[in-house]
Coordinates of C-alpha atoms in Angstrom, one line a residue:
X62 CA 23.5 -42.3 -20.6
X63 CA 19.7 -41.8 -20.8
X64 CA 18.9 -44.4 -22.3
X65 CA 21.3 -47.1 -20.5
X66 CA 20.4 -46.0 -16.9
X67 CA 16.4 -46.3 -18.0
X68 CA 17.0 -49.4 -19.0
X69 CA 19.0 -50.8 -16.3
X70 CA 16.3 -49.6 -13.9
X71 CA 13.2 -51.0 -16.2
X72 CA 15.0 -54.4 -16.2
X73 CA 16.1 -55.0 -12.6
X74 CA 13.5 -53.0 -10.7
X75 CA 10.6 -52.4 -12.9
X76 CA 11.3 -48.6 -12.0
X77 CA 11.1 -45.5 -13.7
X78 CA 14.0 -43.3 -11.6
X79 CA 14.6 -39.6 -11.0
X80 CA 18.3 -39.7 -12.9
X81 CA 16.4 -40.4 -16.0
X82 CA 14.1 -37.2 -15.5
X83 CA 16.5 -35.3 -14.8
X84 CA 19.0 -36.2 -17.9
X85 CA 16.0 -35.6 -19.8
X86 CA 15.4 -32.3 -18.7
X87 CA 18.9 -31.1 -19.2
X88 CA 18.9 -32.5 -22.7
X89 CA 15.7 -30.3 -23.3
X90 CA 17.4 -27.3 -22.0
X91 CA 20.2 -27.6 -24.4
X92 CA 18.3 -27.5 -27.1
X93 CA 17.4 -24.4 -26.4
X94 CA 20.5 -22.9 -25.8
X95 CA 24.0 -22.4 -28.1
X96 CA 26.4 -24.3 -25.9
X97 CA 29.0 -21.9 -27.9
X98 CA 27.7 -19.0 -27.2
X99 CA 29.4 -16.3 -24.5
X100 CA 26.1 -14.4 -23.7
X101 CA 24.4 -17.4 -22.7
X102 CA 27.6 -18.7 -20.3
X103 CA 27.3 -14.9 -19.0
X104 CA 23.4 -15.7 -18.5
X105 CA 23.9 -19.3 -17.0
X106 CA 26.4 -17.9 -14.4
X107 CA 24.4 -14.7 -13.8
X108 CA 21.8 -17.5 -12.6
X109 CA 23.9 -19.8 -10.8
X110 CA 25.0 -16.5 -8.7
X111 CA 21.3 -15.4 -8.1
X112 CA 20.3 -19.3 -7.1
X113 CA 23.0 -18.9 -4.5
X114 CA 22.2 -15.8 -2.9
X115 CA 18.4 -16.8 -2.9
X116 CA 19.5 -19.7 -1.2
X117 CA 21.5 -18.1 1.4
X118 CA 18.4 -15.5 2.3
X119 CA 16.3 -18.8 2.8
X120 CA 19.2 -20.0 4.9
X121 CA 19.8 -17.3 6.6
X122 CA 15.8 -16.6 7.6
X123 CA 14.7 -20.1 7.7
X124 CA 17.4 -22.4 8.2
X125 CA 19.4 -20.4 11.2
X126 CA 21.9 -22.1 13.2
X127 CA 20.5 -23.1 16.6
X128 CA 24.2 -24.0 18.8
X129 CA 21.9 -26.4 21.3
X130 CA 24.2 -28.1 23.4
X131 CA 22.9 -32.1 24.0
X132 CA 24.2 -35.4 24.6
X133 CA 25.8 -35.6 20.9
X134 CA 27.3 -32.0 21.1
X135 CA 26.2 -28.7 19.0
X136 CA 23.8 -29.6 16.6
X137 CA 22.5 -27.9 13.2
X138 CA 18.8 -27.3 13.0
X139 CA 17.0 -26.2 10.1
X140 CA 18.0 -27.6 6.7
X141 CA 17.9 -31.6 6.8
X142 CA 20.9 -32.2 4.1
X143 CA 24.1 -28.9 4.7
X144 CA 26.2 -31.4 2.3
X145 CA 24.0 -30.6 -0.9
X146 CA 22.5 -27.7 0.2
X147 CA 26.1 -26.6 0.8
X148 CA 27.5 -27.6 -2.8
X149 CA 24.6 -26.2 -4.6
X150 CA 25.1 -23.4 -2.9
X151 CA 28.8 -23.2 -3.7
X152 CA 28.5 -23.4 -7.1
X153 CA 27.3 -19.6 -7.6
X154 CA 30.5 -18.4 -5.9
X155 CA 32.9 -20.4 -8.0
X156 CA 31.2 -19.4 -10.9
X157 CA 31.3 -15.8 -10.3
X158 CA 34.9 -15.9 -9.2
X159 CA 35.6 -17.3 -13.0
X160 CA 33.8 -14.7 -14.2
X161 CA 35.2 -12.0 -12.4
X162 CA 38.5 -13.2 -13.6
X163 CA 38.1 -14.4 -16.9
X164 CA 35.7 -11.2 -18.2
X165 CA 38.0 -8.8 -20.0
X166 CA 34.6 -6.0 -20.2
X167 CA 32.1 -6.5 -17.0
X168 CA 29.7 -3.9 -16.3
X169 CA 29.2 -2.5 -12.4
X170 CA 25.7 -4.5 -12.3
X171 CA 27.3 -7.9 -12.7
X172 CA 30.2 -7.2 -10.9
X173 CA 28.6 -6.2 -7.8
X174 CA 26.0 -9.6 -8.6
X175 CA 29.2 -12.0 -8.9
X176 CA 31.1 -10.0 -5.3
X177 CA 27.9 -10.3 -3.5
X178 CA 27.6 -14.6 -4.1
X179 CA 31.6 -14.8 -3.5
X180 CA 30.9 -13.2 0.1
X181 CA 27.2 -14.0 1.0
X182 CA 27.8 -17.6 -0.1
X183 CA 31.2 -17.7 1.8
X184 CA 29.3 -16.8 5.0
X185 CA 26.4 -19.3 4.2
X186 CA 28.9 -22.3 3.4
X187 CA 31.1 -21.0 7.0
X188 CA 27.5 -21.4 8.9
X189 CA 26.3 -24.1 7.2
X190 CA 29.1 -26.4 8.4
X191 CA 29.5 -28.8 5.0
X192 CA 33.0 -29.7 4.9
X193 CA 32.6 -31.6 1.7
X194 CA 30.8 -28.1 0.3
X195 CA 33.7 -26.3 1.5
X196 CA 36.6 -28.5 0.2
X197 CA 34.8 -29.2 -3.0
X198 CA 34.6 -24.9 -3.4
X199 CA 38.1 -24.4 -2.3
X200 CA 40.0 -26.8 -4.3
X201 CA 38.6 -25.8 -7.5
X202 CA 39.1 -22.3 -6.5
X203 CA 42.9 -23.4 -5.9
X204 CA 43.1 -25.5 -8.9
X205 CA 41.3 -22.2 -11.0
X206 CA 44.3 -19.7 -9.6
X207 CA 47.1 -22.1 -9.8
X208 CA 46.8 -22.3 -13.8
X209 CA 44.8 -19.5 -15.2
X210 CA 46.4 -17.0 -17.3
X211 CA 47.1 -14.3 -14.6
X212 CA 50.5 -12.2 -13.7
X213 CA 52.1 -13.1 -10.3
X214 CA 51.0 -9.8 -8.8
X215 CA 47.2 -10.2 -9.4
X216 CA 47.2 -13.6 -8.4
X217 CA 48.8 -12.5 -4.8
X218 CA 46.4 -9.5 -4.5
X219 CA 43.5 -12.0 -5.0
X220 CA 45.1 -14.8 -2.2
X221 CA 45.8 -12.2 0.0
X222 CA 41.9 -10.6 -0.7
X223 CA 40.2 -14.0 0.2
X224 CA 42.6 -14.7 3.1
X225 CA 41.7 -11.2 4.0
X226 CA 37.6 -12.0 3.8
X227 CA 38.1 -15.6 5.7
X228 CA 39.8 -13.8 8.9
X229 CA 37.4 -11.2 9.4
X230 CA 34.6 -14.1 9.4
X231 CA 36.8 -16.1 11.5
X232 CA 36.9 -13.5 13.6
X233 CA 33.0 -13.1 13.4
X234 CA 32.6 -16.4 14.8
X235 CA 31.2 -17.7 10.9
X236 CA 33.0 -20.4 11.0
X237 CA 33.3 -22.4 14.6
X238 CA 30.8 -25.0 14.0
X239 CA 32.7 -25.7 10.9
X240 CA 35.6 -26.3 13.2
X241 CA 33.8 -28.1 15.8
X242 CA 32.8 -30.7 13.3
X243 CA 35.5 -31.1 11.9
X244 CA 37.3 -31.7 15.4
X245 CA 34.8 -34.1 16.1
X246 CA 34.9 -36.4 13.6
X247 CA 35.2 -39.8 14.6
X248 CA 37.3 -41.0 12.3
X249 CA 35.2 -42.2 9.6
X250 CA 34.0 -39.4 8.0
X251 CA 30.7 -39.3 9.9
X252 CA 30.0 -43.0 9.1
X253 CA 30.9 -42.8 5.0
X254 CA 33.6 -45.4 5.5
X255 CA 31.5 -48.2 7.3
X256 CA 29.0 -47.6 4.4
X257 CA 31.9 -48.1 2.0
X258 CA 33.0 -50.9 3.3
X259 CA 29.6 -52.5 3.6
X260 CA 28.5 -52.0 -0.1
X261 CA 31.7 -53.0 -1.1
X262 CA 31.5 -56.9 0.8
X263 CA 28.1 -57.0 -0.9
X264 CA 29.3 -56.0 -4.0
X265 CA 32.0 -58.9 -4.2
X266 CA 28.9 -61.6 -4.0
X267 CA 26.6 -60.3 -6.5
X268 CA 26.7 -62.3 -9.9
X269 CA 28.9 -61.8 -13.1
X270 CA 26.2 -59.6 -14.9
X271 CA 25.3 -57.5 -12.1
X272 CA 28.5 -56.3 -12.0
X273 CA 28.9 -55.3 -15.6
X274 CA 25.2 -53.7 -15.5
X275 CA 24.4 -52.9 -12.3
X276 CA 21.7 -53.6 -9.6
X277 CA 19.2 -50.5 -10.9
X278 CA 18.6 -47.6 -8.4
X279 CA 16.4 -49.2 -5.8
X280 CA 18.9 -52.5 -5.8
X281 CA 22.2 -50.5 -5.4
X282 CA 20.9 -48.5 -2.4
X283 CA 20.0 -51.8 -0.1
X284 CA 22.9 -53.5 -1.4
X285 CA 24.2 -54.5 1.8
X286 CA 21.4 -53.6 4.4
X287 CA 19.2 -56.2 4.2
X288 CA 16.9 -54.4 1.8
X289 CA 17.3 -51.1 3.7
X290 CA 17.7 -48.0 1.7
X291 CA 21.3 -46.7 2.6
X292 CA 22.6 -44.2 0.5
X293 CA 26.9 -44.4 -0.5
X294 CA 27.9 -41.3 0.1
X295 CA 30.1 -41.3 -2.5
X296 CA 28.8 -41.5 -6.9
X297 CA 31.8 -43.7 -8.2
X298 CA 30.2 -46.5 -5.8
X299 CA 27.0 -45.6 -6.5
X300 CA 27.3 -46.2 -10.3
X301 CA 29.3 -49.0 -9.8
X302 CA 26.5 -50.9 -8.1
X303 CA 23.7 -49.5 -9.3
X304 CA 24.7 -49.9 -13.2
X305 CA 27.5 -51.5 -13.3
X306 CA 31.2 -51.9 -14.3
X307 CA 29.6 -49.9 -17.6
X308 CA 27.9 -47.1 -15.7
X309 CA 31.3 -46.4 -14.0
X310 CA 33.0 -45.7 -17.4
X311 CA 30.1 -43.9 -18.4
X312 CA 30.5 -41.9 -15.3
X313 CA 34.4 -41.3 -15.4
X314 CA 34.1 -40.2 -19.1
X315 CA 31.7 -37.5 -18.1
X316 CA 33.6 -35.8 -15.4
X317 CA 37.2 -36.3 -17.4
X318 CA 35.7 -36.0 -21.4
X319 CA 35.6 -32.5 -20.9
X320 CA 39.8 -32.0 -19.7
X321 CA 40.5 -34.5 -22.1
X322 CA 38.5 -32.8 -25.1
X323 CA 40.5 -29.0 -24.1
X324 CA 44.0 -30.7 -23.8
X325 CA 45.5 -28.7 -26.6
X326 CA 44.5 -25.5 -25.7
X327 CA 45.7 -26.2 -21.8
X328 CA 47.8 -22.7 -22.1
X329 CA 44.6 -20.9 -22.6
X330 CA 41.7 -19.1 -19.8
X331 CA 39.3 -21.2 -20.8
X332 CA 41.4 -24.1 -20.0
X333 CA 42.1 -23.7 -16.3
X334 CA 37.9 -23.0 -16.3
X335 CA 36.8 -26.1 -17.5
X336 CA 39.1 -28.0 -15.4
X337 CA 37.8 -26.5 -12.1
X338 CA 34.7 -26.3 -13.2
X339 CA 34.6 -30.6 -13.8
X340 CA 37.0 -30.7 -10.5
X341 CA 34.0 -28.9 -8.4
X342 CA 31.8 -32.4 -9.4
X343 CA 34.9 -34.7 -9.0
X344 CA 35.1 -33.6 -5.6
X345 CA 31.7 -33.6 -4.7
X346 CA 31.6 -37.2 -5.8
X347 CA 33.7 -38.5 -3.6
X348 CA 31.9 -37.7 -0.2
X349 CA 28.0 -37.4 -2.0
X350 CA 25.9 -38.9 -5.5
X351 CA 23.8 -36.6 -6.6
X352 CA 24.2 -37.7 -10.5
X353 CA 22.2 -41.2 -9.3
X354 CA 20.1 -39.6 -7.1
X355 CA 19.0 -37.5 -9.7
X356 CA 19.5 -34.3 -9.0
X357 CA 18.6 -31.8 -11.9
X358 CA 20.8 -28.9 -10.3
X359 CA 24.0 -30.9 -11.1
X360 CA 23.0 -31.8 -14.5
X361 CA 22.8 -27.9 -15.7
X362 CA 25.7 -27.2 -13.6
X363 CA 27.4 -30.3 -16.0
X364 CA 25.8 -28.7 -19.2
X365 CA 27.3 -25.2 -17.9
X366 CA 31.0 -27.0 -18.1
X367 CA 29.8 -28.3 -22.1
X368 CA 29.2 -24.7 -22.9
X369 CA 32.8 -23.7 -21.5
X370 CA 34.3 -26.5 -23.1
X371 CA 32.3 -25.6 -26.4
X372 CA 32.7 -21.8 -26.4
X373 CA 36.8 -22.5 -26.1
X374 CA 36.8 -25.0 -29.5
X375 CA 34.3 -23.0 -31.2
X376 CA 36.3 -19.5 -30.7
X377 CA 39.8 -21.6 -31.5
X378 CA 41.3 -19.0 -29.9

């Protein structure tokens, strides 16, 4: 994927992009690392969970919310983007719910490091109003208890424990602007749809290569726009555009490889994990693109799913 995406931008653009550095940095980082090793998935998720509560202090002291009531309703000051901000964030809780329920031995230090994310970044995520964040979070979570190895009895004690947690922040008030956005939508997912269907007129008109390869980074974005930068809002149009018919297949066999590469052992833990874990980006991809934007964050969070999926084939267990 390096390599194409490098090219595709040196070729139509003359560019030198941020996916590319990022890519490259994540490849670095796993060389480092034994993508089949347990103590280093503990380490990676002991690190996902600290990003997110470090995160949520800098919310929490910097980026307050500031209910301002205007011409446009109840606004959000503070942080400029909740929707990546909010998934970033998110990431540390799923992780630590995985590995407070996949852990057979935990000691009290991580345990209380993984309880603290679940909470302090379900408070952030309630305040920060991302309902992409939040749906991206929660479906995985669903997907995660609906299939992992666990009796009946401890899967109800842990529904009933979260519903538990969300009604006493309801009842804190942690949630409303969540609510009011999400009752003031105007129908097209704050704009994402008009974008969509801009792009994708646009799209129709460009020539037989371009659609195999792709317009590069800068081409993709003012696809549409008159040479305005618009962003899609969503990373299976975003590749498609921006590299192509062959980009999106590079794409989809990223986010699926994984599921497709732990088929056979789909009765295990492991297999439930690295199912979520892929179904956290899946999500996310829908309503943002941070793989073409070039986020670096996302890229580790992918190469924390290739341990998973390593550890589980290595152990054969």
């Amino acid at each position: 994927m390096l390599i194409y995406v490098t090219l595709v931008n040196c070729v139509t653009n003359m560019e030198w992009h941020k996916i590319s550095e990022s890519i490259l940095l994540t490849l670095l980082f796993c060389l480092f690392i034994d993508v089949g090793n347990e103590k280093q998935i503990d380490m990676m998720s002991d690190a996902f969970a600290i990003c997110s509560l470090v995160l949520s202090y800098q919310f929490f002291k910097y980026f307050s919310l500031t209910a301002v009531l205007n011409v446009s309703g109840f606004e959000q000051g503070g942080w400029t983007d909740r929707n990546y901000f909010g998934v970033i964030v998110g990431m540390g809780a799923l992780v630590s719910i995985i590995q407070l329920l996949t852990k057979k031995k935990i000691d009290v230090i991580r345990r209380g490091l993984y309880i603290a994310s679940i909470v302090v970044t379900t408070i952030t995520l309630g305040m920060n109003a991302s309902r992409g964040a939040v749906i991206s979070l929660g479906g995985s979570v669903l997907m995660f208890l609906m299939f992992a190895k666990l009796n009946a009895g401890k899967k109800v004690l842990i529904v009933l424990s979260i519903v538990s947690m969300l009604f006493i922040m309801l009842n804190y008030d942690v949630f409303d602007y969540l609510i009011y956005r999400m009752e003031n939508d105007d129908g097209t997912g704050s704009g994402r749809m008009i974008i969509w269907q801009n792009k994708l007129n646009a799209y129709n008109g460009v020539g037989v290569l371009n659609k195999l390869f792709g317009l590069g980074h800068t081409g993709g974005l003012t696809l549409g726009y008159n040479n305005v930068t618009t962003g899609f809002h969503n990373e299976f149009l975003a590749m498609l555009m921006e590299y192509g018919i062959v980009g999106l297949i590079i794409l989809l066999g990223m986010l699926f490889g994984p599921c497709w590469k732990i088929r056979k052992q789909y009765t295990s833990m492991q297999a439930p994990v690295v199912v979520s874990l892929c179904l956290y980006l899946i999500i996310t991809a829908f309503t943002l693109e941070p793989l073409t934007t070039g986020f670096c964050s996302f890229f580790l969070f992918y190469s924390y799913i290739i341990m998973w999926r390593n550890y589980r084939i290595k152990q054969n267990l």
